[in-house]
Each structure stands twice: as C-alpha cells, then as structure tokens.
Short mmCIF file of C-alpha atoms (C1' of nucleotides) in Angstrom, two decimals:
data_model
loop_
_atom_site.label_atom_id
_atom_site.label_comp_id
_atom_site.label_asym_id
_atom_site.label_seq_id
_atom_site.Cartn_x
_atom_site.Cartn_y
_atom_site.Cartn_z
CA MET A 72 -105.08 15.06 225.63
CA ARG A 73 -103.12 17.78 227.37
CA ALA A 74 -105.85 20.38 227.41
CA LYS A 75 -103.91 23.07 229.24
CA THR A 76 -101.86 25.30 227.01
CA SER A 77 -98.74 24.09 228.80
CA ARG A 78 -96.06 26.72 228.32
CA MET A 79 -94.55 29.27 230.67
CA PRO A 80 -94.67 29.13 234.49
CA ALA A 81 -98.46 29.08 234.83
CA VAL A 82 -98.19 28.57 238.61
CA PRO A 83 -95.80 25.71 239.23
CA ASP A 84 -98.36 23.63 241.10
CA ALA A 85 -96.45 23.66 244.39
CA ALA A 86 -96.74 27.41 244.81
CA VAL A 87 -100.50 27.67 245.20
CA GLY A 88 -101.27 28.17 248.89
CA LEU A 89 -98.35 30.48 249.46
CA ARG A 90 -98.51 33.90 251.01
CA ALA A 91 -97.89 36.70 248.52
CA ASP A 92 -94.36 37.55 249.68
CA ALA A 93 -93.42 33.92 249.99
CA ARG A 94 -94.49 33.26 246.48
CA GLN A 95 -92.52 36.18 245.17
CA ASN A 96 -89.47 34.78 246.89
CA ARG A 97 -90.10 31.35 245.48
CA ASP A 98 -90.36 32.72 241.98
CA ARG A 99 -87.18 34.69 242.35
CA ILE A 100 -85.39 31.62 243.62
CA VAL A 101 -86.37 29.57 240.62
CA GLU A 102 -85.49 32.36 238.25
CA VAL A 103 -82.09 32.93 239.79
CA ALA A 104 -81.39 29.22 239.99
CA ARG A 105 -82.16 28.82 236.32
CA GLU A 106 -79.69 31.54 235.43
CA LEU A 107 -76.94 30.27 237.67
CA PHE A 108 -77.37 26.66 236.60
CA ALA A 109 -77.31 27.77 233.00
CA ASP A 110 -73.93 29.35 233.07
CA ARG A 111 -72.10 27.71 235.91
CA GLY A 112 -73.48 24.21 235.73
CA LEU A 113 -75.43 22.26 238.28
CA ASP A 114 -72.94 22.53 241.09
CA VAL A 115 -73.41 26.10 242.14
CA PRO A 116 -73.83 25.98 245.91
CA MET A 117 -77.27 26.45 247.34
CA ALA A 118 -75.87 29.36 249.34
CA ALA A 119 -75.02 31.21 246.14
CA ILE A 120 -78.52 30.75 244.83
CA ALA A 121 -79.98 32.01 248.07
CA ARG A 122 -77.71 35.02 248.07
CA HIS A 123 -78.51 35.98 244.51
CA ALA A 124 -82.19 35.56 245.17
CA GLN A 125 -81.72 37.66 248.29
CA VAL A 126 -83.26 35.18 250.65
CA GLY A 127 -81.82 33.19 253.52
CA ILE A 128 -80.75 29.64 252.97
CA ALA A 129 -83.53 28.49 255.22
CA THR A 130 -86.11 29.97 252.89
CA LEU A 131 -84.57 28.23 249.95
CA TYR A 132 -84.60 24.93 251.76
CA ARG A 133 -88.17 25.28 252.97
CA ARG A 134 -89.36 25.74 249.44
CA PHE A 135 -87.09 23.06 248.04
CA PRO A 136 -86.23 20.48 250.70
CA THR A 137 -83.34 19.21 248.66
CA LYS A 138 -81.13 20.56 245.95
CA GLU A 139 -82.36 17.91 243.61
CA SER A 140 -85.93 19.11 244.00
CA LEU A 141 -84.82 22.58 242.96
CA VAL A 142 -83.02 21.22 239.95
CA THR A 143 -86.05 19.21 238.99
CA GLU A 144 -88.37 22.19 239.29
CA VAL A 145 -86.02 24.46 237.38
CA PHE A 146 -85.71 22.10 234.47
CA ALA A 147 -89.22 20.79 234.37
CA ASP A 148 -90.29 23.43 231.88
CA GLN A 149 -87.08 23.20 229.94
CA PHE A 150 -87.90 19.57 229.47
CA GLU A 151 -91.37 20.51 228.42
CA ALA A 152 -89.82 22.78 225.83
CA CYS A 153 -88.01 19.75 224.46
CA VAL A 154 -91.26 17.88 224.27
CA SER A 155 -92.86 20.68 222.34
CA VAL A 156 -89.90 20.76 219.97
CA LEU A 157 -90.74 17.17 219.29
CA ASP A 158 -94.39 18.02 218.75
CA ASP A 159 -93.39 20.59 216.16
CA ALA A 160 -91.20 18.03 214.47
CA LEU A 161 -94.04 15.55 214.29
CA ALA A 162 -96.27 18.24 212.84
CA ASP A 163 -93.81 18.95 210.03
CA PRO A 164 -95.06 17.53 206.74
CA ASP A 165 -91.49 16.56 205.86
CA PRO A 166 -90.44 14.03 208.51
CA TRP A 167 -86.76 14.19 207.65
CA ARG A 168 -86.70 17.93 208.03
CA GLY A 169 -88.66 17.57 211.25
CA PHE A 170 -86.14 15.02 212.47
CA CYS A 171 -83.18 17.26 211.70
CA THR A 172 -84.56 20.45 213.15
CA ALA A 173 -85.75 18.68 216.28
CA ILE A 174 -82.27 17.38 216.91
CA GLU A 175 -80.72 20.71 216.11
CA LYS A 176 -83.02 22.56 218.45
CA VAL A 177 -82.58 20.24 221.39
CA CYS A 178 -78.84 20.18 220.99
CA THR A 179 -78.77 23.95 220.85
CA MET A 180 -80.69 24.11 224.09
CA GLN A 181 -78.21 21.71 225.59
CA ALA A 182 -75.21 23.66 224.34
CA VAL A 183 -76.47 26.99 225.54
CA ASP A 184 -77.36 25.89 229.03
CA ARG A 185 -74.77 24.03 231.09
CA GLY A 186 -77.20 23.04 233.77
CA PHE A 187 -79.86 21.95 231.37
CA SER A 188 -77.43 19.67 229.70
CA ALA A 189 -76.39 18.11 232.98
CA ALA A 190 -79.89 17.79 234.33
CA PHE A 191 -81.15 16.42 231.08
CA ILE A 192 -78.56 13.74 230.86
CA ALA A 193 -78.60 13.10 234.54
CA ALA A 194 -81.59 12.69 236.74
CA PHE A 195 -85.28 13.11 237.11
CA PRO A 196 -85.60 10.32 239.64
CA ASP A 197 -88.88 11.48 241.14
CA ALA A 198 -90.59 14.21 239.15
CA VAL A 199 -93.75 12.25 238.47
CA ASP A 200 -95.29 14.45 235.83
CA ILE A 201 -91.96 14.60 234.03
CA GLU A 202 -91.86 10.85 233.86
CA GLN A 203 -95.06 10.85 231.91
CA GLU A 204 -93.81 13.48 229.51
CA ARG A 205 -90.64 11.55 229.09
CA ASP A 206 -92.39 8.41 227.93
CA ARG A 207 -94.47 10.46 225.56
CA ALA A 208 -91.30 12.03 224.21
CA ILE A 209 -89.63 8.70 223.68
CA GLN A 210 -92.64 7.35 221.85
CA GLY A 211 -92.88 10.51 219.82
CA PHE A 212 -89.28 10.31 218.74
CA ALA A 213 -89.70 6.67 217.81
CA GLU A 214 -92.59 7.67 215.61
CA LEU A 215 -90.58 10.48 214.07
CA THR A 216 -87.78 8.06 213.38
CA ARG A 217 -90.14 5.62 211.73
CA ARG A 218 -91.57 8.29 209.45
CA ALA A 219 -88.16 9.68 208.56
CA LYS A 220 -87.01 6.23 207.55
CA GLU A 221 -90.14 5.84 205.48
CA THR A 222 -89.13 8.80 203.36
CA GLY A 223 -85.86 7.05 202.64
CA ARG A 224 -83.74 9.95 203.86
CA LEU A 225 -82.88 8.48 207.26
CA ARG A 226 -80.65 5.43 207.15
CA ALA A 227 -82.44 2.19 207.99
CA ASP A 228 -80.06 1.08 210.70
CA PHE A 229 -80.63 4.18 212.80
CA VAL A 230 -82.31 3.29 216.05
CA PRO A 231 -84.18 5.74 218.26
CA ASP A 232 -81.75 5.01 221.07
CA ASP A 233 -79.10 6.65 218.92
CA LEU A 234 -80.61 9.88 220.16
CA ALA A 235 -79.21 9.00 223.56
CA LEU A 236 -75.81 8.66 221.94
CA LEU A 237 -76.17 12.01 220.32
CA LEU A 238 -77.35 13.76 223.45
CA MET A 239 -74.54 12.38 225.54
CA ALA A 240 -71.99 13.21 222.89
CA ASN A 241 -73.36 16.69 222.62
CA SER A 242 -73.22 17.08 226.37
CA GLY A 243 -69.50 16.43 226.16
CA ILE A 244 -69.16 19.63 224.17
CA ILE A 245 -68.81 22.14 226.95
CA ALA A 246 -66.43 24.96 226.20
CA GLU A 247 -65.27 27.90 228.25
CA SER A 248 -67.60 30.26 226.50
CA THR A 249 -71.19 29.56 225.58
CA GLU A 250 -70.57 30.76 222.06
CA ALA A 251 -67.79 28.28 221.50
CA ALA A 252 -69.94 25.50 222.88
CA LEU A 253 -72.77 26.50 220.61
CA ALA A 254 -70.59 26.61 217.54
CA ALA A 255 -68.99 23.31 218.45
CA SER A 256 -72.33 21.71 219.05
CA ARG A 257 -73.63 22.93 215.74
CA ARG A 258 -70.73 21.47 213.88
CA LEU A 259 -70.97 18.17 215.71
CA VAL A 260 -74.67 17.94 215.00
CA ALA A 261 -74.09 18.77 211.36
CA TYR A 262 -71.56 15.98 211.13
CA LEU A 263 -73.87 13.52 212.82
CA LEU A 264 -76.93 14.44 210.80
CA SER A 265 -74.83 13.98 207.74
CA ALA A 266 -73.92 10.53 209.00
CA PHE A 267 -77.56 9.72 209.65
CA ARG A 268 -78.54 10.23 206.04
CA ALA A 269 -79.43 7.10 204.14
CA GLU A 270 -76.92 7.59 201.31
CA GLN A 271 -73.82 6.20 202.93
CA ALA A 272 -75.02 3.11 204.67
CA GLU A 273 -71.61 1.82 205.65
CA SER A 274 -72.48 -0.79 208.21
CA LEU A 275 -72.44 0.35 211.81
CA PRO A 276 -71.04 -1.67 214.70
CA SER A 277 -73.56 -2.53 217.40
CA PRO A 278 -77.26 -1.78 217.18
CA ALA A 279 -78.15 -0.27 220.58
CA PRO A 280 -75.50 0.50 223.13
CA LEU A 281 -77.27 3.08 225.29
CA ASN A 282 -80.87 3.06 226.24
CA LEU A 283 -82.76 6.28 225.62
CA HIS A 284 -85.13 5.57 228.45
CA ASP A 285 -82.26 5.34 230.90
CA VAL A 286 -80.47 8.40 229.62
CA LEU A 287 -83.56 10.48 230.18
CA ASN A 288 -84.20 9.05 233.60
CA SER A 289 -81.54 7.25 235.59
CA PRO A 290 -79.59 9.18 238.17
CA ALA A 291 -76.11 9.77 236.90
CA SER A 292 -73.75 12.73 237.05
CA THR A 293 -76.03 15.00 239.11
CA PRO A 294 -74.70 17.08 242.02
CA ARG A 295 -74.73 13.78 243.92
CA PRO A 296 -71.66 13.47 246.23
CA ALA A 297 -69.73 11.67 243.50
CA PRO A 298 -68.70 8.00 243.24
CA GLN A 299 -67.12 7.89 246.66
CA ALA A 300 -64.17 5.63 247.02
CA GLY A 301 -63.46 6.39 250.63
CA THR A 302 -64.74 4.74 253.76
CA SER A 303 -67.44 2.93 251.88
CA PRO A 304 -67.81 -0.82 252.38
CA GLY A 305 -65.87 -2.97 249.99
CA ASP A 306 -62.75 -0.96 250.56
CA PRO A 307 -60.90 -3.15 253.06
CA PRO A 308 -57.83 -1.81 254.86
CA GLN A 309 -55.74 -4.73 253.62
CA SER A 310 -52.98 -5.59 256.05
CA ARG A 311 -49.43 -5.10 254.98
CA SER A 312 -47.44 -4.56 258.14
CA ARG A 313 -44.57 -2.20 257.85
CA ASN A 314 -43.42 0.32 260.42
CA ARG A 315 -44.79 0.24 263.97
CA MET B 107 -35.23 12.61 217.87
CA ARG B 108 -36.65 10.66 220.74
CA ALA B 109 -33.81 8.19 221.04
CA LYS B 110 -35.11 6.41 224.13
CA THR B 111 -37.44 3.51 223.39
CA SER B 112 -40.18 5.41 225.21
CA ARG B 113 -42.73 2.85 226.33
CA MET B 114 -43.50 1.37 229.72
CA PRO B 115 -42.51 2.87 233.10
CA ALA B 116 -38.76 2.93 232.44
CA VAL B 117 -38.16 4.84 235.68
CA PRO B 118 -40.50 7.80 235.72
CA ASP B 119 -37.68 10.34 236.07
CA ALA B 120 -38.79 11.59 239.46
CA ALA B 121 -38.19 8.25 241.14
CA VAL B 122 -34.45 8.03 240.66
CA GLY B 123 -32.79 8.90 243.97
CA LEU B 124 -35.34 7.05 246.05
CA ARG B 125 -34.58 4.48 248.66
CA ALA B 126 -35.57 0.96 247.62
CA ASP B 127 -38.67 0.72 249.80
CA ALA B 128 -39.77 4.22 248.97
CA ARG B 129 -39.60 3.51 245.32
CA GLN B 130 -41.63 0.34 245.69
CA ASN B 131 -44.28 2.37 247.44
CA ARG B 132 -44.22 5.00 244.77
CA ASP B 133 -44.71 2.45 242.06
CA ARG B 134 -47.58 0.84 243.88
CA ILE B 135 -49.24 4.21 244.33
CA VAL B 136 -49.11 4.98 240.65
CA GLU B 137 -50.33 1.54 239.74
CA VAL B 138 -53.25 1.69 242.15
CA ALA B 139 -54.11 5.22 241.14
CA ARG B 140 -54.26 4.19 237.51
CA GLU B 141 -56.71 1.42 238.30
CA LEU B 142 -58.92 3.53 240.50
CA PHE B 143 -58.97 6.47 238.13
CA ALA B 144 -59.81 4.14 235.31
CA ASP B 145 -62.98 2.77 236.74
CA ARG B 146 -64.18 5.41 239.16
CA GLY B 147 -63.10 8.55 237.39
CA LEU B 148 -60.74 11.24 238.51
CA ASP B 149 -62.49 12.10 241.72
CA VAL B 150 -61.54 9.17 243.87
CA PRO B 151 -60.25 10.67 247.09
CA MET B 152 -56.53 10.62 247.72
CA ALA B 153 -57.26 8.72 250.92
CA ALA B 154 -58.72 5.85 248.94
CA ILE B 155 -55.67 5.67 246.74
CA ALA B 156 -53.41 5.65 249.77
CA ARG B 157 -55.46 2.94 251.42
CA HIS B 158 -55.43 0.71 248.38
CA ALA B 159 -51.73 1.22 247.93
CA GLN B 160 -51.32 0.43 251.61
CA VAL B 161 -49.41 3.55 252.44
CA GLY B 162 -50.25 6.50 254.65
CA ILE B 163 -51.65 9.63 253.14
CA ALA B 164 -48.48 11.47 254.07
CA THR B 165 -46.44 9.14 251.89
CA LEU B 166 -48.73 9.70 248.98
CA TYR B 167 -48.48 13.45 249.39
CA ARG B 168 -44.72 13.48 249.79
CA ARG B 169 -44.37 11.70 246.46
CA PHE B 170 -47.07 13.75 244.77
CA PRO B 171 -47.42 17.15 246.43
CA THR B 172 -50.77 17.68 244.81
CA LYS B 173 -53.48 15.48 243.41
CA GLU B 174 -53.01 17.04 240.05
CA SER B 175 -49.40 15.95 239.97
CA LEU B 176 -50.50 12.39 240.57
CA VAL B 177 -53.03 12.58 237.80
CA THR B 178 -50.42 14.00 235.48
CA GLU B 179 -47.94 11.27 236.30
CA VAL B 180 -50.52 8.54 235.94
CA PHE B 181 -51.66 9.67 232.55
CA ALA B 182 -48.34 10.71 231.14
CA ASP B 183 -47.72 7.30 229.64
CA GLN B 184 -51.31 6.92 228.56
CA PHE B 185 -50.82 10.10 226.65
CA GLU B 186 -47.66 8.71 225.21
CA ALA B 187 -49.65 5.72 224.06
CA CYS B 188 -51.86 8.10 222.15
CA VAL B 189 -48.87 9.66 220.55
CA SER B 190 -47.63 6.29 219.42
CA VAL B 191 -51.05 5.48 218.02
CA LEU B 192 -50.57 8.55 215.93
CA ASP B 193 -47.12 7.42 214.87
CA ASP B 194 -48.59 4.14 213.70
CA ALA B 195 -51.22 6.01 211.78
CA LEU B 196 -48.62 8.16 210.05
CA ALA B 197 -46.69 5.03 209.15
CA ASP B 198 -49.70 3.47 207.46
CA PRO B 199 -49.33 3.57 203.67
CA ASP B 200 -53.05 4.30 203.38
CA PRO B 201 -53.55 7.66 205.13
CA TRP B 202 -57.32 7.37 205.29
CA ARG B 203 -57.11 4.00 206.95
CA GLY B 204 -54.48 5.40 209.31
CA PHE B 205 -56.74 8.31 210.08
CA CYS B 206 -59.69 6.07 210.87
CA THR B 207 -57.87 3.55 213.00
CA ALA B 208 -56.06 6.27 214.93
CA ILE B 209 -59.35 7.86 215.85
CA GLU B 210 -60.89 4.52 216.68
CA LYS B 211 -58.03 3.55 218.92
CA VAL B 212 -57.87 6.77 220.86
CA CYS B 213 -61.60 6.84 221.35
CA THR B 214 -61.52 3.28 222.60
CA MET B 215 -58.89 4.20 225.12
CA GLN B 216 -61.06 7.06 226.21
CA ALA B 217 -64.17 4.93 226.50
CA VAL B 218 -62.50 2.19 228.46
CA ASP B 219 -60.87 4.44 231.02
CA ARG B 220 -63.00 7.00 232.83
CA GLY B 221 -60.06 8.82 234.31
CA PHE B 222 -58.09 8.87 231.11
CA SER B 223 -60.97 10.47 229.36
CA ALA B 224 -61.29 13.14 232.02
CA ALA B 225 -57.57 13.81 232.28
CA PHE B 226 -57.17 13.86 228.55
CA ILE B 227 -59.87 16.39 228.00
CA ALA B 228 -59.03 18.30 231.09
CA ALA B 229 -55.63 19.42 232.21
CA PHE B 230 -51.93 19.03 231.83
CA PRO B 231 -51.20 22.52 233.03
CA ASP B 232 -47.60 21.89 234.02
CA ALA B 233 -46.22 18.55 232.82
CA VAL B 234 -43.42 20.02 230.78
CA ASP B 235 -42.40 16.93 228.89
CA ILE B 236 -46.04 16.26 228.06
CA GLU B 237 -46.37 19.69 226.57
CA GLN B 238 -43.71 18.84 224.06
CA GLU B 239 -45.35 15.56 223.13
CA ARG B 240 -48.63 17.35 222.78
CA ASP B 241 -47.35 19.79 220.22
CA ARG B 242 -45.79 16.93 218.33
CA ALA B 243 -49.11 15.11 218.42
CA ILE B 244 -51.01 18.09 217.13
CA GLN B 245 -48.60 18.57 214.29
CA GLY B 246 -48.70 14.89 213.54
CA PHE B 247 -52.44 14.84 213.34
CA ALA B 248 -52.44 17.88 211.10
CA GLU B 249 -50.07 16.03 208.79
CA LEU B 250 -52.27 12.94 208.86
CA THR B 251 -55.27 15.07 208.03
CA ARG B 252 -53.48 16.66 205.12
CA ARG B 253 -52.50 13.29 203.68
CA ALA B 254 -55.96 11.83 204.17
CA LYS B 255 -57.46 14.73 202.30
CA GLU B 256 -54.93 14.23 199.53
CA THR B 257 -56.28 10.76 198.92
CA GLY B 258 -59.69 12.27 198.42
CA ARG B 259 -61.32 10.09 201.05
CA LEU B 260 -61.45 12.72 203.79
CA ARG B 261 -63.76 15.62 203.13
CA ALA B 262 -61.96 18.85 202.32
CA ASP B 263 -63.69 20.96 204.94
CA PHE B 264 -62.53 18.78 207.80
CA VAL B 265 -60.16 20.70 210.04
CA PRO B 266 -57.70 19.12 212.47
CA ASP B 267 -59.43 20.90 215.33
CA ASP B 268 -62.43 18.72 214.61
CA LEU B 269 -60.53 16.08 216.52
CA ALA B 270 -61.15 18.18 219.61
CA LEU B 271 -64.83 18.06 218.82
CA LEU B 272 -64.71 14.34 218.45
CA LEU B 273 -62.76 13.77 221.64
CA MET B 274 -65.05 15.92 223.69
CA ALA B 275 -68.11 14.32 222.21
CA ASN B 276 -66.69 10.90 222.89
CA SER B 277 -65.94 11.88 226.46
CA GLY B 278 -69.63 12.57 226.91
CA ILE B 279 -70.28 8.89 226.31
CA ILE B 280 -69.86 7.55 229.81
CA ALA B 281 -72.22 4.76 230.70
CA GLU B 282 -72.71 2.82 233.89
CA SER B 283 -70.75 -0.13 232.59
CA THR B 284 -67.53 0.06 230.67
CA GLU B 285 -68.91 -2.30 228.04
CA ALA B 286 -71.86 -0.07 227.33
CA ALA B 287 -69.57 2.94 227.06
CA LEU B 288 -67.31 1.07 224.70
CA ALA B 289 -70.16 -0.04 222.48
CA ALA B 290 -71.64 3.44 222.51
CA SER B 291 -68.33 5.00 221.69
CA ARG B 292 -67.78 2.63 218.81
CA ARG B 293 -71.11 3.45 217.30
CA LEU B 294 -70.58 7.17 217.73
CA VAL B 295 -67.17 6.96 216.12
CA ALA B 296 -68.55 4.94 213.27
CA TYR B 297 -71.20 7.57 212.65
CA LEU B 298 -68.66 10.36 212.76
CA LEU B 299 -66.12 8.65 210.54
CA SER B 300 -68.90 8.09 208.09
CA ALA B 301 -69.64 11.78 208.22
CA PHE B 302 -65.99 12.62 207.67
CA ARG B 303 -65.84 10.83 204.36
CA ALA B 304 -65.57 13.04 201.33
CA GLU B 305 -68.64 11.68 199.54
CA GLN B 306 -71.33 13.69 201.24
CA ALA B 307 -69.91 17.13 201.45
CA GLU B 308 -73.06 18.84 202.64
CA SER B 309 -71.73 22.15 203.83
CA LEU B 310 -70.86 22.38 207.50
CA PRO B 311 -71.63 25.36 209.72
CA SER B 312 -68.58 26.99 211.25
CA PRO B 313 -65.00 26.06 210.45
CA ALA B 314 -63.26 25.86 213.83
CA PRO B 315 -65.21 26.11 217.05
CA LEU B 316 -62.87 24.41 219.48
CA ASN B 317 -59.18 24.61 219.50
CA LEU B 318 -57.34 21.31 219.64
CA HIS B 319 -54.40 22.89 221.40
CA ASP B 320 -56.63 24.11 224.20
CA VAL B 321 -58.52 20.88 224.58
CA LEU B 322 -55.29 19.01 225.10
CA ASN B 323 -53.95 21.55 227.52
CA SER B 324 -56.14 24.09 229.25
CA PRO B 325 -57.33 23.33 232.75
CA ALA B 326 -60.99 22.44 232.65
CA SER B 327 -63.10 19.81 234.38
CA THR B 328 -60.33 18.35 236.54
CA PRO B 329 -60.85 17.51 240.20
CA ARG B 330 -60.42 21.22 240.73
CA PRO B 331 -62.80 22.53 243.46
CA ALA B 332 -65.52 23.16 240.86
CA PRO B 333 -66.74 26.47 239.43
CA GLN B 334 -67.43 27.93 242.85
CA ALA B 335 -70.30 30.33 243.01
CA GLY B 336 -70.07 31.00 246.71
CA THR B 337 -68.16 33.65 248.58
CA SER B 338 -66.01 34.45 245.60
CA PRO B 339 -65.65 38.06 244.54
CA GLY B 340 -68.19 39.31 242.07
CA ASP B 341 -71.00 37.82 244.08
CA PRO B 342 -72.24 40.90 245.94
CA PRO B 343 -74.68 40.52 248.83
CA GLN B 344 -77.12 42.88 247.15
CA SER B 345 -79.21 44.72 249.71
CA ARG B 346 -82.91 44.09 249.78
CA SER B 347 -84.03 44.78 253.30
CA ARG B 348 -86.81 42.64 254.59
CA ASN B 349 -87.21 41.24 258.08
CA ARG B 350 -84.98 42.36 260.88
"C1'" DC C 209 -23.31 -2.89 264.48
"C1'" DG C 210 -24.76 1.48 265.11
"C1'" DA C 211 -25.59 6.34 263.40
"C1'" DT C 212 -28.35 9.04 260.65
"C1'" DA C 213 -30.67 10.69 256.74
"C1'" DA C 214 -34.56 9.10 254.40
"C1'" DG C 215 -39.00 7.53 254.87
"C1'" DT C 216 -43.41 6.72 257.30
"C1'" DG C 217 -48.36 6.84 259.42
"C1'" DG C 218 -52.21 9.12 261.14
"C1'" DA C 219 -54.27 13.02 263.45
"C1'" DG C 220 -56.18 17.21 262.23
"C1'" DA C 221 -56.31 22.03 259.99
"C1'" DG C 222 -58.92 24.49 256.78
"C1'" DA C 223 -62.37 24.71 252.91
"C1'" DC C 224 -66.61 23.49 251.00
"C1'" DC C 225 -71.19 21.93 250.71
"C1'" DT C 226 -75.90 20.24 251.93
"C1'" DA C 227 -79.28 20.51 255.14
"C1'" DT C 228 -81.45 21.69 259.96
"C1'" DC C 229 -82.93 24.50 263.92
"C1'" DC C 230 -84.91 28.18 266.22
"C1'" DA C 231 -85.79 32.83 267.80
"C1'" DC C 232 -87.63 36.55 265.41
"C1'" DT C 233 -90.94 39.21 261.68
"C1'" DT C 234 -94.72 40.16 259.02
"C1'" DG C 235 -98.80 39.64 255.74
"C1'" DG C 236 -103.52 39.32 255.86
"C1'" DC C 237 -107.87 38.48 258.05
"C1'" DC C 238 -111.01 39.98 262.10
"C1'" DG D 178 -105.26 48.14 265.08
"C1'" DG D 179 -104.03 43.74 266.64
"C1'" DC D 180 -103.31 38.61 266.39
"C1'" DC D 181 -100.97 34.66 264.88
"C1'" DA D 182 -100.01 31.29 261.43
"C1'" DA D 183 -96.95 31.67 257.86
"C1'" DG D 184 -92.62 33.06 256.69
"C1'" DT D 185 -87.84 34.45 257.54
"C1'" DG D 186 -82.49 34.78 258.29
"C1'" DG D 187 -78.23 33.17 260.04
"C1'" DA D 188 -75.67 30.08 262.95
"C1'" DT D 189 -74.25 25.63 262.85
"C1'" DA D 190 -74.23 20.51 262.62
"C1'" DG D 191 -72.24 16.98 260.09
"C1'" DG D 192 -70.29 15.29 255.92
"C1'" DT D 193 -66.46 15.43 252.26
"C1'" DC D 194 -62.18 16.54 250.46
"C1'" DT D 195 -57.20 18.14 249.93
"C1'" DC D 196 -53.14 18.85 252.08
"C1'" DT D 197 -49.76 19.66 256.52
"C1'" DC D 198 -47.30 18.46 260.68
"C1'" DC D 199 -44.58 15.82 263.63
"C1'" DA D 200 -43.07 12.03 266.48
"C1'" DC D 201 -41.60 7.63 265.17
"C1'" DT D 202 -39.23 3.74 262.17
"C1'" DT D 203 -35.98 1.74 259.05
"C1'" DA D 204 -32.75 1.17 255.04
"C1'" DT D 205 -28.26 1.89 254.12
"C1'" DC D 206 -23.35 2.88 254.60
"C1'" DG D 207 -19.05 3.14 257.19
#
DNA sequence: CGATAAGTGGAGAGACCTATCCACTTGGCC
DNA sequence: GGCCAAGTGGATAGGTCTCTCCACTTATCG
C-alpha cells in the first residue's frame, strides 16, 4: 500500500497541465500562504497572500477558487507529515516510547504553526485524499494505543479519542511568540503524558467526550464568517413598542 | 478590605445617574449580552445584542461606547465569581482539596460559557477595578499553591503560572455542544490534576513558559479586527514586473 | 401641565474581506 | 516571427462588522 514515496511537494496533482509561468506562480502562492498562515493564523486576507506572492488576486482565485481550498492544499502535506509521525511511532519497538514521541512531535508541529493548528482542529470538509489518510491515522493511533496499553505503561482507561482532547487543549496554547507557545506546549504535553502513565490510575470522569473522527474532520473554527447572530432566521425582531 | 458584599449586580457603578427607563434598558442589554456571549462566543454582532435587548443600536453604543467595554462589563462579575472561588479554596482547611476544586470550578465556568472563556483568556485592557481583583487573584493562587505544596500533595515543580497553561488549554476545548465541552473539560482537568500530584515527579521541561499575569490581562484573541495582514505597514508591494 | 434635558431609533459612513469580471499579455507551438 | 489559448492584474460587487449622527420622543420636575 502507498507505493509512492509520499513526502515533499512532488507535483500537487492539480498543477499538472499548467503553463510554466503559471505553475511557478502557483508554487509561490502555496509557499507564501504556508508561511503567512504559520505565523499569523488562518485569517490572513487573501489579498495579503497575493501581494506577498506577487500575483494579482485574480490569479490566486483562479488557482484556488475558495480560500478553503487554499488552506486545504497548504496543509495537506502537513497532515501527511502527521501521518508519517504516526508511522514512525508504530515502527518503534517500544510502543510507549512511540506513543509519547508521536504526541510530542504532533503537538510541537501544532505549537510552531498557528495555521496548522487551526486547520488541523478545524476543517478538511472536502479534501478527498486527506479523508482517506485521516481514517488510516485514526486506526493507526488506535493500534498504537492498544500496544502501549499492552506494555502496561499506558493507563487502561485511556481512550484513543483522548487524543482529540489533547490536540484541542494544545491548540489553546497560542502565545504571542512562537517560542513561548512551544515552551508552553512542551510543558503541557509533559504534564499530560505524565497523567497518561499507568501508575496513578485515579479514576477519570467520563470515558469519551470528544470524538477524534470529528475533531479531524468537521468544519469548526475555520475562516468561516463566524457564528453569525445577525439577520439570520430565528432572530425575531420581538415587538416591544416604545417611542414612535 | 472589600467591605461591600460584592456579589450580584448591585448597581454596576456606571448606571447610577440614569433615568429609570434608561437604566432598565441598560440592564436588559447586559443581561442579553451575557446570554448571547455565553452560547455564541464573543463575536456576536452588536446589532444582534441590540435587537435581542429590543433597543436601537444607538442606545447600546451610548451605554457602551465600544464593544470591548460591553464585554468588560459583562464579564466583570464573572471574573469576580472566579475570585470568590479562589477565596473559598483558600478557606478550605485542606489546601490540596482547595486547589483541586478551585481549578475544577473555574474550568467548568470556562467550559460552560464560550464568551467567558474567550474574555477570560483575552483582554481586560482597561477595566481598572478588575485589574485590582486580578492581582489579588494571582497572589491568592500563589498562596494556595504554596500551601498545597506544603502538604506534599502538589508536586514541587509546579509553578503558579502553570494555571495559565491550564486555562489556555481548557479554552481550547470548545465543542459543538456545551455538554460535550463540559465533559471534555472535566476529563482534561482530571488528567491534569492527576499530573499535578506529587507522586510522579518525572522532570518537566521548562519552568515558566506563559505568564499568568499576561494571560489574565494582555489583549489577545478578543473581537479585535484580527491580526490583519493586509495594507498594514511592513507589507511592501515588492516589485516583480510581469505583464503590463 | 408644560418645558427641557435625557434618552431613543435607524440610516449610513467607513473598514474589511471574499470572490468575480474583463480587457489586456505572454508562453509555447507552428 | 506570429498566433492564440492560457494566463494575468486591478477594479469592484456584495457581504459583514463597528461605530456615528441627528431628528424625534419621553420621563421628570417645577
């Protein structure tokens, strides 16, 4: 399975029939977008991306019809990196160590890259090939969890969905500077890994509050226009005459 | 110190010289705002708040010249509730138990109220009276930490600023439904409290990554216009002639 | 009861942001 | 070289949002 080496750009699939200059532009767009997303978060305006990539907005939008599609493309390989972190973890002869380092690595990636964190937690609503990877990742982590429990180092009442908990918690750690975020994330992860160890099995409250599948998929806090409490239906004017 | 009973509206200070009807409106605005913030987050439009409170936007803005001021007002007493949670904790004869329940309570408040969570983490840039309370809270928590360590139940390398870590992490736990968020938060807190116990003192990475004082004060992820990557200075057009 | 300061609603100014349109350019094949 | 499909930039439409302005209404006090 997965014959292709799968790592690095390797022609992003959608950039095949493009004219040379067009492709160069496309590449620069993605590159610039990745950088901007990383340190300003997902809500940098499309205009800023275009400007930094030195193309017109139109060009940007022809290549990526919607902002979401750009986000998806940009983070597709970041997600793949996560998957390969998991592969490494599964390959580790010591499952507990694999478990710990996998979590540490992914959380570091999250802490270092604002946009990645947001995109990761938020939405890959379409992204077909990602969807596949995602399921593989979930299964892989379940397997890793099982093995780690088998060694007796991971507490028995840990559930794979707790990873969702951890990822969301870690995503809350967003400091002014990247360094601070990284340090904070590291300490949080250290605390949590310590809590995951089998030794102190003080009973935990509920078994599975958040679903890992959802966290890695459902649309959530993406650039989407935000909850919207305005003119939307279900917001009746409610009479209460006064004045006039 | 703090002679006044301090709990419940008790005339919010700024609503003293108001005409009867005006004051009624003001109260309704705050009440409605609290509800909306709680379940839709801080970015409900001012218009929606005005509509629900059945006043014109102008009224809303005369009472609260800026959205931030409304947010501040709304969460001032919620913050006070936190402070009193801390007082309770300090009054507990068992410091470790006080420590745990204080954290549990505050995190529950955060999980149950989207807006509170955001406002808490985010910004009280002006709010003079809050500032005072905040310092008191920080000192109080430091004292609680000290006592809890003294009992030997809290690990020695815990630092008060770790509360900032915990609060930010907990704020990352925002699910679709409030119940899910609550359950998730509870489990996260349980994990973390377990990690805070003295027994497993596996060494932690860095001592103090986030500053509690900043987390409770500095402007951050408030409704503020968002990072802004657009026309702002330091975003040069960068020549790269092509076309035209 | 009336005068008047206090209070009010809603239109709209000014910023942003995503996304579209269209007249113009240019790479690449003959 | 020249043709033309492929590619391009910038103006702008259309949507939000916060906050301002001003002509009108009403509580309150003598």
